[in-house]
Short mmCIF file of N, CA and C in Angstrom, two decimals:
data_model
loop_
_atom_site.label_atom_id
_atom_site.label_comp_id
_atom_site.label_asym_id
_atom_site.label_seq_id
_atom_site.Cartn_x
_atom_site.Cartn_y
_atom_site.Cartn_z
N UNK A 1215 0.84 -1.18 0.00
CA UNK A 1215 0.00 0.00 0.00
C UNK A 1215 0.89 1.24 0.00
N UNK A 1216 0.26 1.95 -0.77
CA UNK A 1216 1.28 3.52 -1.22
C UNK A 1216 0.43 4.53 -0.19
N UNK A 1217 0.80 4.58 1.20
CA UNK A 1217 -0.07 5.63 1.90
C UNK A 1217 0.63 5.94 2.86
N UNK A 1218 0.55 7.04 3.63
CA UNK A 1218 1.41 7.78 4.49
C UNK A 1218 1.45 6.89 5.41
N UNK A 1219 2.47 6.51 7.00
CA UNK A 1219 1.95 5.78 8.20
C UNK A 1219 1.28 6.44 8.64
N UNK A 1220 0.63 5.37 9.39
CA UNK A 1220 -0.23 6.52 10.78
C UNK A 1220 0.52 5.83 11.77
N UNK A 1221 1.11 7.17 12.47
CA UNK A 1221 1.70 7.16 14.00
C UNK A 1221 0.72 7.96 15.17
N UNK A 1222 0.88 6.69 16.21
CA UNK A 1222 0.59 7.30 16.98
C UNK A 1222 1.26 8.48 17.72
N UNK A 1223 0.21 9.47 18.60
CA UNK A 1223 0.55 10.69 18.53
C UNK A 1223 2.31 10.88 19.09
N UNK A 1224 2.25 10.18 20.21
CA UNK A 1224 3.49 10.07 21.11
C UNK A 1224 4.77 9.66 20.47
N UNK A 1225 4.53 8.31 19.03
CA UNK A 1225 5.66 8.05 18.30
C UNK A 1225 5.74 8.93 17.26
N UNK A 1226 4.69 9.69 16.71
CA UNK A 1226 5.25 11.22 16.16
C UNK A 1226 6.14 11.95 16.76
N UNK A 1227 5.65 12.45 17.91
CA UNK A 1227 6.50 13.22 18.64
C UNK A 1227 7.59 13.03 18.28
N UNK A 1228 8.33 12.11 18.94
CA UNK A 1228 9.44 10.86 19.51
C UNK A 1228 10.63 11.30 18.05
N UNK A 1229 9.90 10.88 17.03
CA UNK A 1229 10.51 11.08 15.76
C UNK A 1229 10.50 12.30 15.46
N UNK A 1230 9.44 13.45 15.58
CA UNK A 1230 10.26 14.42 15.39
C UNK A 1230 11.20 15.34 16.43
N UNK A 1231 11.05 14.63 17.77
CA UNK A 1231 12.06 15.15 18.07
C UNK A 1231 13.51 14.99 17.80
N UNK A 1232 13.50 13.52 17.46
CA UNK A 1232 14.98 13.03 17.09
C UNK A 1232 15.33 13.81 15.75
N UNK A 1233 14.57 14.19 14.81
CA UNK A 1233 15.03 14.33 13.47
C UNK A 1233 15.35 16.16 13.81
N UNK A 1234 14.61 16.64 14.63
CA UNK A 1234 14.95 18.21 15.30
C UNK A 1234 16.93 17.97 15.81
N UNK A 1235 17.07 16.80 16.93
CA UNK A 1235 18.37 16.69 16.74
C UNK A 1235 19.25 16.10 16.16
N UNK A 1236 18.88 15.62 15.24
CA UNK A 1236 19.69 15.34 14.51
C UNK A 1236 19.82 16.37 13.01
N UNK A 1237 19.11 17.21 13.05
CA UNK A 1237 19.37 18.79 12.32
C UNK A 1237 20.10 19.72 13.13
N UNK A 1238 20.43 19.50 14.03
CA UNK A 1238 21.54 20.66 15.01
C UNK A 1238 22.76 19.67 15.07
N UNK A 1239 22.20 18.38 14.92
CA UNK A 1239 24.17 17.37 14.60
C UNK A 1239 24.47 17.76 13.57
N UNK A 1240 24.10 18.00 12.51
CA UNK A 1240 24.19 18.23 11.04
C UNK A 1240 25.14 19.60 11.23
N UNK A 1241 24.27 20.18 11.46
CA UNK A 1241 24.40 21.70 11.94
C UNK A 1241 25.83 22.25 12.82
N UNK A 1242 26.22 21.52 13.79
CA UNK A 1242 27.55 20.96 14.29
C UNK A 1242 28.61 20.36 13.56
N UNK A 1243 28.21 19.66 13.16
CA UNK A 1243 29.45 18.61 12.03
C UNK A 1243 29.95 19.88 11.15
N UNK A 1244 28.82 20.51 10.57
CA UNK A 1244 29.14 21.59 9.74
C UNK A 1244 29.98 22.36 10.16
N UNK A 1245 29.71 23.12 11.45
CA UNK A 1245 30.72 23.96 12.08
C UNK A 1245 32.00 23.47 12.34
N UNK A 1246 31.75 22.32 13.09
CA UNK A 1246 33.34 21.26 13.19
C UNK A 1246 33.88 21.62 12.32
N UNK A 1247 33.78 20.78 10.86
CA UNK A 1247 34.54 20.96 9.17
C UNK A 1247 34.95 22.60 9.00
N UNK A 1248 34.09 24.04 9.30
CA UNK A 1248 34.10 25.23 8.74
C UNK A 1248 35.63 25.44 9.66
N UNK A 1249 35.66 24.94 11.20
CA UNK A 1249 36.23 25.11 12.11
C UNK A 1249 37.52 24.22 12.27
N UNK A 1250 37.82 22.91 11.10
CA UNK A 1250 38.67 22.12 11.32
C UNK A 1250 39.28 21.44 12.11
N UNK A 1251 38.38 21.39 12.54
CA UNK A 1251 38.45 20.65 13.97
C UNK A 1251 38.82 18.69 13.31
N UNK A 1252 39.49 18.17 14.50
CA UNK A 1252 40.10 16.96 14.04
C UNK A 1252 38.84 16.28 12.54
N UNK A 1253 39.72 15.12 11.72
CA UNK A 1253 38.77 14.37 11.40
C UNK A 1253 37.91 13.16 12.33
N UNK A 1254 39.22 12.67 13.42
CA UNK A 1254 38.53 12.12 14.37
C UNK A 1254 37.20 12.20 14.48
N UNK A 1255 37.47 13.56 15.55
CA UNK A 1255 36.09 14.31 16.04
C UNK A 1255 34.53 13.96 15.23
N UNK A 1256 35.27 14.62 14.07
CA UNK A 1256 33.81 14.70 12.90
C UNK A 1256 32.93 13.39 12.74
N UNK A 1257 33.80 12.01 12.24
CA UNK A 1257 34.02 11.06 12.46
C UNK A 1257 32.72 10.62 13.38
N UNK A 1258 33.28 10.78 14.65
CA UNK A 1258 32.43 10.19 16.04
C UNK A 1258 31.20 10.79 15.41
N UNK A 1259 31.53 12.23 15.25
CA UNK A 1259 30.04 12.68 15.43
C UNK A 1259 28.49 12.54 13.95
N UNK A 1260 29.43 12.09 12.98
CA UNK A 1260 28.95 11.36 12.19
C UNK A 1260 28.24 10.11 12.15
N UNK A 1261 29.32 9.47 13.27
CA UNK A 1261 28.49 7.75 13.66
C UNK A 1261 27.32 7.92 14.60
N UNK A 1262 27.30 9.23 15.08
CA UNK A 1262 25.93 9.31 15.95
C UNK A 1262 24.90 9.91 15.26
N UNK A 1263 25.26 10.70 14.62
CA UNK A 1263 24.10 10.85 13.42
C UNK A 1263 23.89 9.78 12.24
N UNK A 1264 24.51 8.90 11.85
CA UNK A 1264 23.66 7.66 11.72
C UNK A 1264 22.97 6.63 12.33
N UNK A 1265 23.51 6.57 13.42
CA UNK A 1265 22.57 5.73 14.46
C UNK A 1265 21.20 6.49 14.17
N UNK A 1266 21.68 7.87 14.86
CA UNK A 1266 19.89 8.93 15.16
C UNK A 1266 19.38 8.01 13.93
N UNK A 1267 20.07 8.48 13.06
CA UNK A 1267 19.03 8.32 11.90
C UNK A 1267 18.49 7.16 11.30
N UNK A 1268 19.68 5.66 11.85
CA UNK A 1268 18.71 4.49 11.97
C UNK A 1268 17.60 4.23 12.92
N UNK A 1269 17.84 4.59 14.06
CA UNK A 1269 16.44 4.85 14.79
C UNK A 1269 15.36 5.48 14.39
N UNK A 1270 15.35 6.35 13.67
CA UNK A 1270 13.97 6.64 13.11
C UNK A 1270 13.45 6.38 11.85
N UNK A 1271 14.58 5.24 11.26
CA UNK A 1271 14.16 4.47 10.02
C UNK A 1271 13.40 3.15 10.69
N UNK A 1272 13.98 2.05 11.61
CA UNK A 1272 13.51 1.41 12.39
C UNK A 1272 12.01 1.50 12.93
N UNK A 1273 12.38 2.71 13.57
CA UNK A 1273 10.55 3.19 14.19
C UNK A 1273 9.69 3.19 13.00
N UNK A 1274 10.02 4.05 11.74
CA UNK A 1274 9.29 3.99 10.62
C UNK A 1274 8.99 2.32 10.03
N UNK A 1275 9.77 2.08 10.08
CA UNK A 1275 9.61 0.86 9.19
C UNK A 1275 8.68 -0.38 10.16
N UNK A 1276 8.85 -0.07 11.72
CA UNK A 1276 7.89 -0.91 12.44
C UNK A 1276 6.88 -0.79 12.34
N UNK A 1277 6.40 0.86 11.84
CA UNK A 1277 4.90 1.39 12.00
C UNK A 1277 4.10 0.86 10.26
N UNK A 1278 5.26 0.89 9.64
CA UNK A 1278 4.86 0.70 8.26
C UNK A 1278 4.49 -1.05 8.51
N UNK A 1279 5.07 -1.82 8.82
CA UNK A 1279 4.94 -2.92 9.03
C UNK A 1279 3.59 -3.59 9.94
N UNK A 1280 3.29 -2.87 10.59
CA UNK A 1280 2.12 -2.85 11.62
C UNK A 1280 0.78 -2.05 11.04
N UNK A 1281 0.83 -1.57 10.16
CA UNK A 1281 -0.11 -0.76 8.89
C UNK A 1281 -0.05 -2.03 8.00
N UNK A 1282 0.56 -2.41 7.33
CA UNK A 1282 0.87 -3.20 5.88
C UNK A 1282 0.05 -4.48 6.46
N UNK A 1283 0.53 -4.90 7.88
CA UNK A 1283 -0.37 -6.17 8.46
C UNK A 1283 -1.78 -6.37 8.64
N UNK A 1284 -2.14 -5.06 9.51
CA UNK A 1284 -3.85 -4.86 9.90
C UNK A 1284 -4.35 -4.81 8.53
N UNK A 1285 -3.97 -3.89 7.67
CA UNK A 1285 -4.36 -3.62 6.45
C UNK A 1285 -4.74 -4.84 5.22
N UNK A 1286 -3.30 -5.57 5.28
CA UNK A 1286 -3.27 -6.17 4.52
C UNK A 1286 -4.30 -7.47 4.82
N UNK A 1287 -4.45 -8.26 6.21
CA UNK A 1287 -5.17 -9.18 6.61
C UNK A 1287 -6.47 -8.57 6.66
N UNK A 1288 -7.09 -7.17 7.04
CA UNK A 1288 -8.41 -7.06 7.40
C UNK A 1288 -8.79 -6.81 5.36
N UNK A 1289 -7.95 -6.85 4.36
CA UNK A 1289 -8.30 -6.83 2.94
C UNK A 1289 -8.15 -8.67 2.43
N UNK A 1290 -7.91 -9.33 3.06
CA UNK A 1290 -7.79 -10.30 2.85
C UNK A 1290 -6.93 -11.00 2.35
N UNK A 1291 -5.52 -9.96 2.19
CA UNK A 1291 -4.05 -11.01 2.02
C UNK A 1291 -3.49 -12.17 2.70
N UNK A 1292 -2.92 -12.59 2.08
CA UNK A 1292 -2.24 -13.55 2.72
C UNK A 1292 -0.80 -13.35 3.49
N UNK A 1293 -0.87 -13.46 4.48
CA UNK A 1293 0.60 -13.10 5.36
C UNK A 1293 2.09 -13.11 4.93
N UNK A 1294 1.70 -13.70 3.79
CA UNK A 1294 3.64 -13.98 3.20
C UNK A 1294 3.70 -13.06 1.80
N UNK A 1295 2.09 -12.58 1.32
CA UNK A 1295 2.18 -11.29 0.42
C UNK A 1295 2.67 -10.28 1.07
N UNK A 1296 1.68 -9.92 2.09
CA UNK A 1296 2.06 -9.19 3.16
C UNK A 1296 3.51 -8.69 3.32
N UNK A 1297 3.81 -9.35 4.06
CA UNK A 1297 5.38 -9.59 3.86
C UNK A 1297 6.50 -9.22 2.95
N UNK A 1298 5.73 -9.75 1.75
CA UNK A 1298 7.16 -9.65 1.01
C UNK A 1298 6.81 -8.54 0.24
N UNK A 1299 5.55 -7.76 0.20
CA UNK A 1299 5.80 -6.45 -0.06
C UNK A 1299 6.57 -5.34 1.09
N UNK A 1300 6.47 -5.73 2.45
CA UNK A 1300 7.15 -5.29 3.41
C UNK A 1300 8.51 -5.11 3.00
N UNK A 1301 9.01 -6.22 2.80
CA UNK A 1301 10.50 -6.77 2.58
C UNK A 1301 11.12 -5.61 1.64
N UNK A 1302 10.21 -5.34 0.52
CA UNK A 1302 10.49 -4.40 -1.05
C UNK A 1302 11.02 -2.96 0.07
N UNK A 1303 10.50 -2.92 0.79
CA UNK A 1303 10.47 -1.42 1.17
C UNK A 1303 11.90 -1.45 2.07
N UNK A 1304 11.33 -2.52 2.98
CA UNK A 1304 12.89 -3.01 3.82
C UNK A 1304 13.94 -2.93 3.43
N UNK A 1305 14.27 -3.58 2.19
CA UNK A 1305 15.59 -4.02 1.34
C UNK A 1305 15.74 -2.25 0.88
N UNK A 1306 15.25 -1.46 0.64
CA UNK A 1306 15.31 -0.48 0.11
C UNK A 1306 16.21 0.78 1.20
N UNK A 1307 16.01 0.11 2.63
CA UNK A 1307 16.79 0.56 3.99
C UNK A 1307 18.12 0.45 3.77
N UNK A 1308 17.99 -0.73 3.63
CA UNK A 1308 19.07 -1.48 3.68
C UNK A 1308 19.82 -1.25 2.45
#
């Protein structure tokens, strides 16, 4: 199904607060580099802005997965269609 998730209100939040900081890591890294500061440094702070940002692919992709299911079973799919249209989107993370 081609349709927005629906999150609940609290895992909205949640996500946009992370994606709020992880636009001021961005925002930092930037200054780091303007500022030359080690590559080390940048580095670290790079690997934490991909984490952030697998965490709120994760959360997305659970909610999409938990949509694609109700959806897909209360339309009358079968669980391994289900699925492996899940998977299309998954692999696409990945």
């Amino acid at each position: 199904m081609n349709r927005d998730p629906v999150y609940r209100q609290e895992v909205q939040e949640e996500l946009l607060a992370r994606l709020k900081r992880i636009e001021g890591q961005v925002r930092g890294v930037s200054r780091m580099i303007q500022e030359q500061r080690s590559c080390g440094e940048v580095v670290i702070q790079l690997a934490a802005i991909k984490a952030a940002i697998s965490q709120v692919a994760m959360t997305t992709l659970a909610c999409h997965l938990a949509d694609e299911v109700m959806e897909g079973l209360a339309g009358g799919k079968e669980l391994k269609d289900i699925m492996a249209e899940f998977m299309q989107v998954f692999r696409k993370f990945t």
